[in-house]
Amino acid sequence: MNIREVAKIAGVSTATVSRVLSGSVPVDAKTESKVRAAIEKTGYYPNSHARMLGSGKSNTYGLIVSDIANPFFPELVKSFERLAVEHNQEVLIANTDYHPERTEHCVRRMLEHKVDGVAIMTSEMAPHLIQILSKRGIPIVFLDTGTVGRLISNISIDYEHGIDLAINHLTSLKHREIAFVEGPRDLKSATIRRDAFVSSLKRNGIKVAPGFICQGNHGIDGGQRAMSELLALPKRPTAIMCSNDLTAIGVLIAAHVAGVRVPQDISIVGFDDIELSSLMQPALTTIRVSRTEIAARAFEALYGAAHGGIEKGINYTIPSELIERQSTGPCPPKSVRKA
Amino acid sequence: MNIREVAKIAGVSTATVSRVLSGSVPVDAKTESKVRAAIEKTGYYPNSHARMLGSGKSNTYGLIVSDIANPFFPELVKSFERLAVEHNQEVLIANTDYHPERTEHCVRRMLEHKVDGVAIMTSEMAPHLIQILSKRGIPIVFLDTGTVGRLISNISIDYEHGIDLAINHLTSLKHREIAFVEGPRDLKSATIRRDAFVSSLKRNGIKVAPGFICQGNHGIDGGQRAMSELLALPKRPTAIMCSNDLTAIGVLIAAHVAGVRVPQDISIVGFDDIELSSLMQPALTTIRVSRTEIAARAFEALYGAAHGGIEKGINYTIPSELIERQSTGPCPPKSVRKA
DNA sequence: TTGAAAGCGCTACCAT
DNA sequence: ATGGTAGCGCTTTCAA
């Protein structure tokens, strides 16, 4: 079933059917109803590929994430997809799985589908791949890892402010011995958080004790390992700030296993506010970064570039917000602390 | 940049370039290297839409889920996408959000993209929509809600066996007062679980006490509400089986809030083994249903139908498995139980 | 092994 | 307001 058959049945030209379908050009009411009847009768659905070819527009945005099963992403993907559908666009979702090879394949898919823009929500994107997209005039929006330029936008998460909120929260609870479990060293957004932690402490007149900055990997297991290191320290911290929620959850679990009470003995703060965090026992105090808002800005950036003709890249800043739950409490008095 | 320009640069016809690209037909080594050089030089990427139109095959499978942010799905989506990429297929992901209207839109998208098959991993699919797909000869695979037929496969989860494993586990711990928190009444897979629970108890010579089958909604909130009802009962159960993990987590949280210890006072079992479950405190004993395997079967069904020409639908059964964690323990002696 | 050319289904421009 | 028709970029016969 194609447009020609529909046209024949309706007794009009294919052009008219096309016009009824797109609704862009006025069509006589009678003609339109004849066409609609023919469409109804034949169960005709236009071929999106042919439409793409004819019009030269794919109406598709690419969405590249590192791991769709990572709790940070599903909500982001969902919001992005919803926006796309609302704007009659399609989404081509691609998972890099943190693999350079798969990442390259993802970009290839984007190119072959002639997407109208790409949201790159992963940090493992080799510059030459970005070049390839960019050279073809494809609008791009990065999460956290991009430099704004022509057709290139970026969404920055306000890590500094977020970390500040967390540290202020902890110091207001009288904590001074605050440790940090950092993320992967090669992840830009992770080092930003680490540095923000250090400078926030400095602003509060606290200096980082030796061994208080601990290596994690943004996964639960890394948090657990970091916590055992921290607990083995001759002088333990009274509070721990983590580079992300998954890390904090690992820390929480390790604390539980070691018989350390949270928040009575030690306070823990995460970062991201993934759904899981509110469900932990105790529920995790954390810094929320709205995934819905990230998705909205990403879509806005691409849509503006592709449909609004906005060539100038924009830098969006996503606010962060302290979510106080049960994993933080007053600093225990010195006498009570364990060795 | 299109195939004609590449052909011109390589000094061959477009047909030859096409043959090099597809690799289906033998091409002289020298010719091929000329073509490859031209492709390299021009940075040419074939237009997938044009390719689709020319060949009449979309190489795309649709994947319809009810809510990608529901913890059950991300891993399923990820596995499915991975398989597709490995087989050089594309995936068109669509979220119904449990909305009939959005569901209809999802199907329309599938049709317009001329997908080679659809995996319907949601139960809210109106029969007439299935008809529309089916009439066009599009292979379909359902999760749990389908009837096998021509070009229609189904993946059944072995709920009965899973529930049996759970009940046997509980009775071996001497539990006899076992309650069940069921899922939505209109969800076929939920009623199967409920019925399996009842018959499993019967097999064990236990009869269901009044008020021991409680309404949930497959969400955390439903589990919490059900638990308060259960705790208000004059005679409380010593163990609770839940229709899914999210429900069990709600029950767990409600228990915690009410000061009921798990598993000392009460044992809890979930169903699905979503990632969250192992992270709860205490970690949830549950019945695992492998999402990876569901994805693999779904892909297999569609690929076999679309590429292997297998018209006969297949019913796949996904095994279930007991995962013993910390939310279940021996039945407390009668004297210890609270009113 | 290669080339020429007829579509694939639709859009958009040019007429009328 | 409507029809005719030339592409869009590729695949796939058919010939050579």
XYZ file of C-alpha atoms (C1' of nucleotides) in Angstrom:
710
model
C 0.000 0.000 0.000
C 1.493 3.288 -1.092
C 0.546 6.831 -1.785
C -0.246 6.159 -5.427
C -2.873 3.574 -4.654
C -4.444 5.856 -2.111
C -4.462 8.643 -4.663
C -6.074 6.426 -7.239
C -8.822 5.313 -4.884
C -9.491 8.864 -3.777
C -9.437 10.002 -7.375
C -6.762 12.619 -6.757
C -3.059 13.016 -7.407
C -0.330 11.787 -5.098
C 0.555 15.387 -4.460
C -2.838 15.999 -2.942
C -2.589 12.976 -0.711
C 0.779 14.219 0.407
C -0.692 17.606 1.176
C -3.483 16.103 3.237
C -0.942 14.073 5.137
C 1.375 16.923 5.927
C -1.393 19.446 6.489
C 0.948 22.177 5.404
C -1.003 23.398 2.407
C -4.755 24.136 2.304
C -6.841 21.417 0.709
C -10.507 21.559 -0.178
C -12.615 20.001 2.538
C -14.336 17.621 0.171
C -11.101 16.510 -1.379
C -9.622 16.007 2.016
C -12.449 13.814 3.201
C -12.184 11.696 0.071
C -8.501 11.246 0.740
C -9.027 10.461 4.394
C -11.630 7.907 3.471
C -9.211 6.254 1.089
C -6.521 6.218 3.756
C -8.920 4.736 6.243
C -10.155 2.143 3.807
C -6.730 0.975 2.752
C -5.059 1.196 6.137
C -2.327 3.210 4.563
C 0.682 4.373 6.563
C 3.213 6.604 4.849
C 6.701 5.226 4.488
C 8.929 7.312 6.714
C 12.061 6.430 4.775
C 10.600 7.550 1.506
C 9.385 10.683 3.177
C 12.852 11.309 4.485
C 14.350 10.837 1.088
C 11.841 13.049 -0.578
C 12.059 15.872 1.875
C 15.697 15.567 2.789
C 14.888 15.798 6.498
C 15.141 12.824 8.795
C 13.272 14.317 11.737
C 15.459 12.167 13.919
C 17.779 13.015 16.752
C 20.493 10.741 17.959
C 20.952 10.047 21.644
C 24.224 8.481 22.638
C 24.642 7.223 26.171
C 27.372 5.135 27.710
C 25.133 2.636 29.405
C 21.402 2.726 29.319
C 21.241 0.387 32.305
C 23.133 2.827 34.460
C 20.504 4.296 36.786
C 21.379 7.804 35.732
C 20.153 7.292 32.192
C 16.737 5.651 31.895
C 14.877 8.697 33.106
C 16.946 10.911 30.854
C 16.224 8.711 27.865
C 12.562 8.589 28.715
C 12.212 12.349 28.991
C 14.128 12.903 25.786
C 12.018 10.413 23.933
C 8.846 11.971 25.238
C 9.877 15.411 24.043
C 10.821 14.022 20.683
C 7.482 12.305 20.211
C 5.678 15.476 21.220
C 7.543 17.323 18.507
C 7.003 14.615 15.937
C 10.623 13.642 15.914
C 12.222 10.255 16.181
C 15.031 9.205 18.460
C 17.897 6.951 17.544
C 19.268 5.587 20.775
C 22.773 4.205 20.933
C 24.728 2.626 23.725
C 28.489 2.922 23.704
C 28.974 0.465 26.548
C 32.122 2.480 27.241
C 33.717 0.824 24.201
C 35.591 3.028 21.733
C 34.731 0.608 18.979
C 31.052 0.627 19.741
C 31.217 4.365 20.101
C 32.527 4.657 16.592
C 29.757 2.405 15.399
C 27.234 4.633 17.157
C 28.470 7.668 15.290
C 28.337 5.782 12.037
C 24.726 4.907 12.669
C 23.944 8.544 13.337
C 25.544 9.536 10.082
C 23.826 6.882 8.030
C 20.485 7.881 9.465
C 21.178 11.486 8.630
C 20.094 12.606 12.067
C 19.274 16.267 12.519
C 21.294 16.457 15.714
C 23.046 14.354 18.320
C 22.938 14.455 22.089
C 26.169 12.973 23.355
C 25.572 11.993 26.951
C 28.790 10.150 27.478
C 32.319 11.308 27.975
C 34.026 8.663 25.908
C 33.803 10.418 22.601
C 37.013 10.714 20.654
C 37.614 14.171 19.181
C 37.925 12.847 15.661
C 34.417 11.426 15.890
C 33.111 14.766 16.997
C 34.906 16.300 14.051
C 33.151 13.978 11.682
C 29.753 15.031 12.961
C 30.647 18.638 13.206
C 32.095 18.858 9.719
C 28.746 17.765 8.353
C 26.950 20.551 10.124
C 25.146 18.296 12.563
C 24.150 20.108 15.752
C 25.585 18.505 18.863
C 24.871 18.882 22.522
C 27.197 17.482 25.144
C 26.633 16.676 28.734
C 29.391 18.225 30.710
C 32.227 17.440 28.373
C 31.869 19.865 25.535
C 33.168 23.207 24.505
C 30.506 25.491 23.108
C 30.950 26.526 19.507
C 29.120 26.774 16.251
C 26.276 24.218 16.397
C 27.792 22.814 19.535
C 26.008 23.310 22.809
C 26.812 22.030 26.222
C 24.934 21.253 29.351
C 26.954 21.890 32.442
C 25.942 20.610 35.757
C 26.730 23.021 38.509
C 28.941 20.674 40.437
C 30.687 23.407 42.381
C 27.474 24.753 43.774
C 26.153 21.274 44.475
C 29.246 20.209 46.352
C 29.137 23.467 48.243
C 25.585 22.773 49.348
C 26.649 19.384 50.613
C 29.677 20.661 52.485
C 27.726 23.504 54.025
C 25.140 21.018 55.143
C 27.812 18.885 56.764
C 29.638 21.747 58.431
C 26.367 23.076 59.796
C 26.061 19.671 61.446
C 29.504 20.356 62.951
C 31.407 17.896 60.805
C 35.062 18.854 60.194
C 36.555 15.466 59.378
C 35.153 15.055 55.915
C 36.406 12.522 53.402
C 35.713 12.288 49.679
C 35.368 9.235 47.481
C 36.216 10.325 44.000
C 35.271 8.923 40.615
C 37.444 7.696 37.759
C 40.489 9.918 37.298
C 40.016 10.155 33.565
C 36.453 11.401 33.816
C 36.409 15.149 33.552
C 33.189 15.570 35.478
C 34.635 13.465 38.277
C 37.739 15.555 38.669
C 35.603 18.689 38.694
C 33.734 17.277 41.646
C 36.910 16.343 43.449
C 38.390 19.782 42.948
C 35.140 21.410 43.983
C 35.252 19.384 47.163
C 38.759 20.516 47.976
C 38.031 24.169 47.382
C 34.767 24.041 49.268
C 36.558 22.638 52.274
C 39.168 25.342 51.960
C 36.468 27.988 51.946
C 35.209 26.484 55.148
C 38.637 26.660 56.695
C 39.033 22.902 56.726
C 42.016 21.143 55.278
C 41.916 17.724 53.779
C 43.398 15.127 56.098
C 45.793 12.575 54.617
C 44.003 9.594 53.186
C 40.703 11.401 53.168
C 40.502 11.483 49.409
C 39.821 7.988 48.314
C 39.587 6.378 44.915
C 36.241 5.074 43.697
C 34.951 4.199 40.253
C 31.408 5.577 40.251
C 30.112 2.091 40.897
C 28.854 0.429 44.037
C 31.853 -1.839 44.318
C 34.247 1.099 44.220
C 32.330 2.728 47.055
C 32.584 -0.403 49.121
C 36.335 -0.691 48.625
C 36.861 2.976 49.371
C 34.889 2.639 52.576
C 37.029 -0.181 53.848
C 40.106 1.945 53.267
C 38.503 4.807 55.087
C 37.491 2.640 58.016
C 41.022 1.312 58.296
C 42.386 4.810 58.793
C 43.844 5.569 62.239
C 41.626 8.607 62.392
C 38.311 8.083 60.668
C 36.246 10.797 59.046
C 32.887 11.666 60.583
C 31.366 12.372 57.213
C 31.904 11.174 53.661
C 31.007 12.980 50.498
C 30.808 10.802 47.410
C 31.307 11.639 43.769
C 28.007 10.009 42.840
C 25.116 8.113 44.358
C 26.222 4.663 43.335
C 29.480 5.266 45.185
C 27.587 6.508 48.227
C 25.430 3.421 48.182
C 28.541 1.264 48.156
C 29.854 3.236 51.114
C 26.546 2.808 52.881
C 26.551 -0.922 52.369
C 30.148 -1.242 53.544
C 29.309 0.791 56.628
C 26.417 -1.479 57.360
C 28.546 -4.571 56.930
C 31.207 -3.135 59.229
C 28.645 -2.334 61.886
C 29.148 1.381 61.550
C 25.865 3.196 62.051
C 24.684 5.807 59.589
C 24.170 8.617 60.458
C 24.952 8.176 64.167
C 28.597 7.210 63.664
C 29.169 8.596 60.221
C 27.302 10.769 57.740
C 27.174 10.049 54.024
C 26.251 12.296 51.111
C 25.827 11.264 47.501
C 25.498 13.099 44.216
C 22.882 12.797 41.409
C 19.787 11.663 43.290
C 19.093 8.552 41.329
C 15.857 6.868 42.242
C 17.561 4.192 44.250
C 18.890 6.733 46.712
C 15.578 7.476 48.313
C 14.988 3.777 48.794
C 18.127 2.909 50.689
C 18.026 2.324 54.408
C 18.772 4.932 55.576
C 17.660 7.010 52.631
C 20.571 8.865 51.130
C 21.137 12.568 51.537
C 22.295 13.736 48.161
C 22.602 16.504 45.614
C 19.902 16.301 43.024
C 20.574 16.962 39.402
C 17.351 16.763 37.449
C 17.576 14.322 34.575
C 14.317 15.644 33.217
C 15.848 19.044 32.952
C 18.987 17.721 31.314
C 16.819 15.997 28.727
C 14.789 19.139 28.193
C 17.861 21.308 27.619
C 19.433 18.736 25.344
C 16.332 18.554 23.233
C 15.951 22.316 23.234
C 19.503 22.755 22.037
C 19.072 20.356 19.145
C 15.618 21.481 18.178
C 16.639 25.104 18.233
C 19.590 24.394 16.023
C 17.777 22.133 13.599
C 14.441 23.935 13.401
C 15.076 27.393 14.719
C 18.225 27.840 12.724
C 20.134 28.834 15.832
C 23.734 28.243 14.882
C 25.317 29.644 17.982
C 25.885 27.011 20.625
C 24.490 27.626 24.060
C 25.818 26.672 27.431
C 23.074 25.529 29.743
C 23.613 25.208 33.442
C 21.604 22.692 35.364
C 21.072 23.738 38.954
C 21.744 21.345 41.765
C 19.809 21.045 44.944
C 20.397 19.501 48.351
C 18.045 16.664 49.211
C 18.237 16.039 52.924
C 17.410 12.510 53.890
C 18.503 10.180 56.671
C 22.114 9.419 55.894
C 23.402 12.634 57.445
C 23.202 13.718 61.052
C 25.041 15.715 63.681
C 28.737 15.063 64.116
C 29.166 12.612 66.998
C 31.002 14.057 70.034
C 34.698 13.159 70.159
C 34.415 11.013 73.245
C 31.989 8.702 71.557
C 34.016 8.044 68.455
C 35.663 4.769 67.921
C 39.385 4.594 67.389
C 28.044 13.362 -0.539
C 26.267 10.483 -2.240
C 26.981 7.258 -4.002
C 27.177 8.926 -7.406
C 29.973 11.218 -6.417
C 31.873 8.350 -4.896
C 31.359 6.365 -8.076
C 32.586 9.226 -10.197
C 35.731 9.676 -8.116
C 36.442 5.975 -8.162
C 35.752 5.863 -11.862
C 33.137 3.145 -11.553
C 29.364 2.899 -11.620
C 27.121 3.392 -8.617
C 26.230 -0.254 -8.862
C 29.798 -1.198 -8.178
C 30.053 1.070 -5.191
C 26.886 -0.470 -3.881
C 28.346 -3.920 -4.334
C 31.489 -3.005 -2.466
C 29.397 -1.612 0.343
C 27.144 -4.584 0.693
C 29.878 -7.134 0.078
C 27.294 -9.473 -1.315
C 28.663 -9.783 -4.833
C 32.296 -10.433 -5.776
C 34.171 -7.353 -6.910
C 37.600 -7.239 -8.445
C 40.221 -6.467 -5.794
C 41.604 -3.499 -7.701
C 38.181 -2.021 -8.294
C 37.325 -2.493 -4.690
C 40.382 -0.684 -3.442
C 39.676 2.223 -5.779
C 36.181 2.417 -4.381
C 37.366 2.184 -0.812
C 39.845 4.930 -1.423
C 37.107 7.144 -2.796
C 34.901 6.423 0.187
C 37.735 7.209 2.539
C 38.606 10.381 0.713
C 35.096 11.734 0.617
C 34.031 10.607 4.054
C 31.002 9.050 2.504
C 28.339 7.361 4.606
C 25.489 5.631 2.800
C 22.031 7.001 3.429
C 20.153 4.345 5.350
C 16.773 5.657 4.288
C 17.629 5.509 0.628
C 19.027 2.069 1.175
C 15.819 1.014 2.820
C 13.777 2.386 -0.002
C 15.910 0.758 -2.637
C 16.024 -2.635 -1.039
C 12.628 -2.678 0.528
C 14.055 -3.874 3.852
C 14.275 -1.653 6.883
C 16.554 -3.844 8.959
C 14.829 -2.423 11.969
C 13.009 -4.057 14.811
C 10.581 -2.253 17.026
C 10.763 -2.584 20.779
C 7.731 -1.408 22.672
C 7.948 -1.153 26.443
C 5.555 0.373 28.907
C 8.087 2.392 30.820
C 11.754 2.418 30.102
C 12.461 3.876 33.529
C 10.870 0.897 35.237
C 13.837 -1.058 36.621
C 12.725 -4.179 34.827
C 13.367 -2.713 31.403
C 16.711 -0.976 30.984
C 18.684 -4.182 31.014
C 16.219 -5.763 28.628
C 16.480 -2.833 26.257
C 20.233 -2.853 26.489
C 20.543 -6.545 25.690
C 18.111 -6.278 22.832
C 19.943 -3.323 21.370
C 23.242 -5.105 21.677
C 21.965 -8.123 19.797
C 20.497 -5.916 17.117
C 23.742 -4.064 16.589
C 25.624 -7.322 16.403
C 23.290 -8.432 13.638
C 23.435 -5.127 11.830
C 19.902 -4.276 12.673
C 18.445 -1.116 14.099
C 16.079 -0.783 17.005
C 13.169 1.574 17.210
C 12.373 1.991 20.874
C 8.981 3.208 21.961
C 7.544 3.933 25.364
C 3.821 3.554 25.889
C 3.860 5.159 29.320
C 0.831 2.951 29.976
C -1.212 5.316 27.787
C -3.527 3.808 25.180
C -3.086 6.904 23.066
C 0.684 6.763 23.188
C 0.499 3.056 22.546
C -1.393 3.682 19.358
C 1.194 6.228 18.367
C 3.932 3.689 19.024
C 2.346 1.227 16.651
C 1.954 3.924 14.040
C 5.656 4.684 14.277
C 6.450 1.020 13.810
C 4.299 0.894 10.729
C 5.714 4.050 9.205
C 9.226 2.779 9.745
C 8.327 -0.477 8.105
C 9.938 -2.468 10.872
C 10.746 -6.095 10.182
C 9.299 -7.177 13.502
C 8.054 -5.885 16.818
C 8.782 -6.995 20.351
C 5.847 -5.984 22.494
C 7.049 -5.979 26.081
C 4.001 -4.428 27.588
C 0.584 -5.746 28.340
C -1.418 -2.696 27.368
C -1.754 -3.504 23.727
C -5.251 -3.359 22.325
C -6.160 -6.322 20.117
C -7.017 -4.125 17.161
C -3.487 -2.715 17.191
C -2.092 -6.204 17.132
C -4.399 -6.946 14.234
C -3.012 -4.017 12.298
C 0.532 -5.284 12.683
C -0.382 -8.854 12.099
C -2.388 -8.164 8.973
C 0.690 -6.648 7.403
C 2.712 -9.773 8.043
C 4.940 -8.202 10.657
C 6.406 -10.776 13.046
C 5.556 -10.098 16.658
C 6.859 -11.427 19.915
C 5.047 -10.829 23.146
C 6.212 -11.001 26.690
C 3.782 -13.097 28.601
C 0.614 -11.779 27.065
C 0.447 -13.355 23.669
C -1.073 -16.337 22.016
C 1.273 -18.092 19.647
C 0.209 -18.117 16.041
C 1.471 -17.451 12.559
C 4.332 -14.968 12.887
C 3.405 -14.480 16.524
C 5.705 -15.804 19.196
C 5.504 -15.497 22.908
C 7.900 -15.536 25.781
C 6.416 -17.047 28.876
C 7.994 -16.665 32.199
C 7.628 -19.737 34.308
C 5.790 -18.035 37.116
C 4.343 -21.235 38.514
C 7.720 -22.805 39.000
C 9.188 -19.599 40.379
C 6.436 -19.152 42.917
C 6.810 -22.791 43.844
C 10.495 -22.314 44.533
C 9.708 -19.405 46.784
C 6.983 -21.205 48.705
C 9.118 -24.298 49.124
C 11.894 -22.116 50.441
C 9.528 -20.548 52.965
C 7.948 -23.811 54.098
C 11.379 -25.343 54.535
C 11.981 -22.477 56.959
C 8.811 -23.641 58.746
C 6.635 -20.765 57.639
C 2.935 -21.615 57.383
C 1.361 -18.184 57.733
C 2.194 -16.842 54.325
C 0.601 -13.784 52.788
C 0.685 -12.586 49.211
C 0.725 -9.066 47.853
C -0.673 -9.230 44.380
C -0.255 -6.968 41.362
C -2.855 -5.121 39.331
C -5.959 -7.230 38.797
C -6.103 -6.476 35.099
C -2.562 -7.622 34.465
C -2.604 -11.165 33.209
C 0.878 -11.985 34.437
C -0.069 -10.712 37.878
C -3.103 -12.928 38.180
C -1.032 -15.891 37.049
C 1.309 -15.239 39.935
C -1.517 -14.895 42.387
C -3.104 -18.128 41.228
C 0.253 -19.878 41.298
C 0.668 -18.759 44.866
C -2.685 -20.166 45.890
C -2.116 -23.516 44.254
C 1.406 -23.779 45.578
C 0.125 -23.267 49.098
C -2.520 -25.878 48.491
C 0.094 -28.338 47.352
C 1.873 -27.697 50.611
C -1.282 -28.363 52.572
C -1.616 -24.757 53.644
C -4.745 -22.764 53.183
C -4.850 -19.065 52.639
C -5.919 -17.210 55.776
C -8.490 -14.431 55.401
C -6.913 -11.114 54.527
C -3.671 -12.774 53.527
C -4.073 -11.877 49.882
C -3.516 -8.201 49.662
C -3.812 -5.769 46.804
C -0.688 -4.088 45.462
C 0.060 -2.298 42.212
C 3.523 -3.529 41.279
C 4.946 -0.293 42.614
C 6.716 0.548 45.846
C 3.798 2.567 47.172
C 1.409 -0.326 46.677
C 3.737 -2.568 48.657
C 3.846 -0.090 51.485
C 0.080 0.203 51.669
C -0.369 -3.548 51.516
C 2.088 -4.006 54.348
C 0.191 -1.652 56.632
C -2.949 -3.655 56.000
C -1.105 -6.853 56.741
C 0.383 -5.464 59.937
C -3.067 -4.364 61.105
C -4.372 -7.920 60.865
C -5.288 -9.594 64.168
C -3.108 -12.480 63.178
C -0.101 -11.435 61.187
C 1.656 -13.578 58.593
C 5.216 -14.705 59.294
C 6.182 -14.487 55.655
C 5.095 -12.418 52.679
C 5.447 -13.322 49.045
C 5.203 -10.401 46.650
C 4.110 -10.281 43.037
C 7.231 -8.367 42.060
C 10.359 -6.856 43.553
C 9.154 -3.276 43.648
C 6.231 -4.435 45.762
C 8.561 -6.368 48.044
C 10.721 -3.312 48.468
C 7.662 -1.323 49.503
C 6.816 -4.033 51.989
C 10.373 -3.982 53.273
C 10.344 -0.244 53.775
C 6.973 -0.351 55.520
C 8.264 -3.090 57.801
C 11.254 -1.000 58.652
C 9.130 2.045 59.385
C 6.844 -0.025 61.597
C 9.799 -1.415 63.523
C 9.195 -4.923 62.303
C 12.503 -6.723 61.810
C 13.243 -8.563 58.572
C 13.844 -11.494 58.591
C 13.662 -12.045 62.377
C 9.997 -11.098 62.709
C 8.868 -11.554 59.181
C 10.296 -12.958 55.948
C 9.843 -11.300 52.570
C 10.257 -12.684 49.054
C 10.124 -10.732 45.827
C 9.890 -11.637 42.155
C 12.015 -10.543 39.164
C 15.396 -9.855 40.747
C 15.818 -6.315 39.587
C 19.189 -4.848 40.397
C 17.865 -2.854 43.285
C 16.901 -5.957 45.170
C 20.413 -7.022 45.981
C 21.123 -3.551 47.308
C 18.349 -3.304 49.833
C 19.031 -3.690 53.512
C 18.449 -6.513 54.067
C 19.059 -7.735 50.544
C 15.916 -9.226 49.086
C 15.383 -12.917 48.593
C 13.688 -13.195 45.239
C 12.938 -15.203 42.133
C 15.202 -14.268 39.284
C 13.931 -13.951 35.763
C 16.775 -13.175 33.430
C 16.160 -10.048 31.389
C 19.095 -10.890 29.204
C 17.480 -14.142 28.288
C 14.150 -12.511 27.601
C 15.879 -10.104 25.252
C 17.740 -12.937 23.568
C 14.574 -14.941 22.949
C 12.694 -11.914 21.738
C 15.401 -11.100 19.262
C 15.697 -14.699 18.197
C 11.985 -14.886 17.530
C 11.966 -11.791 15.355
C 15.195 -12.533 13.566
C 14.122 -16.056 12.826
C 10.847 -14.856 11.398
C 12.285 -11.986 9.400
C 15.505 -13.587 8.185
C 15.018 -17.284 8.620
C 11.570 -17.269 7.141
C 10.197 -19.104 10.124
C 6.517 -18.369 9.991
C 5.451 -20.592 12.810
C 5.385 -18.776 16.114
C 7.323 -20.260 18.987
C 6.603 -20.268 22.661
C 9.723 -19.715 24.707
C 9.817 -20.412 28.384
C 12.161 -18.442 30.572
C 13.228 -20.391 33.634
C 13.077 -18.827 37.046
C 15.497 -19.331 39.860
C 15.494 -18.749 43.606
C 17.994 -16.183 44.818
C 18.415 -16.550 48.537
C 19.425 -13.364 50.272
C 18.819 -11.864 53.685
C 15.136 -11.041 53.719
C 14.076 -14.564 54.551
C 14.832 -16.556 57.676
C 13.393 -19.215 59.954
C 9.838 -18.779 61.133
C 9.887 -17.183 64.576
C 8.533 -19.442 67.397
C 4.913 -18.687 68.287
C 5.680 -17.419 71.781
C 7.864 -14.661 70.364
C 5.365 -13.278 67.904
C 3.715 -9.986 68.521
C -0.036 -9.731 68.678
C 33.136 -8.528 -13.128
C 30.921 -4.345 -14.451
C 27.588 -0.729 -16.239
C 23.029 1.168 -17.445
C 18.819 2.154 -15.911
C 14.383 1.154 -13.795
C 12.297 1.571 -9.788
C 11.438 2.113 -4.254
C 7.506 5.914 -2.085
C 7.436 10.329 -1.154
C 7.989 15.610 -1.490
C 8.128 19.883 -3.677
C 8.276 22.724 -7.474
C 5.995 24.372 -11.529
C 1.913 24.730 -13.962
C -2.798 25.415 -14.422
C -6.901 24.268 -4.888
C -4.994 20.637 -7.682
C -2.144 17.801 -11.014
C 2.120 16.511 -13.306
C 6.604 15.228 -12.571
C 11.452 15.551 -11.481
C 14.203 14.239 -8.223
C 15.957 12.207 -3.255
C 20.102 8.061 -2.918
C 20.215 3.583 -3.153
C 19.498 -1.474 -4.835
C 18.810 -4.669 -8.238
C 17.710 -6.692 -12.414
C 19.332 -7.159 -17.196
C 22.910 -6.945 -20.531
C 27.311 -6.955 -21.897
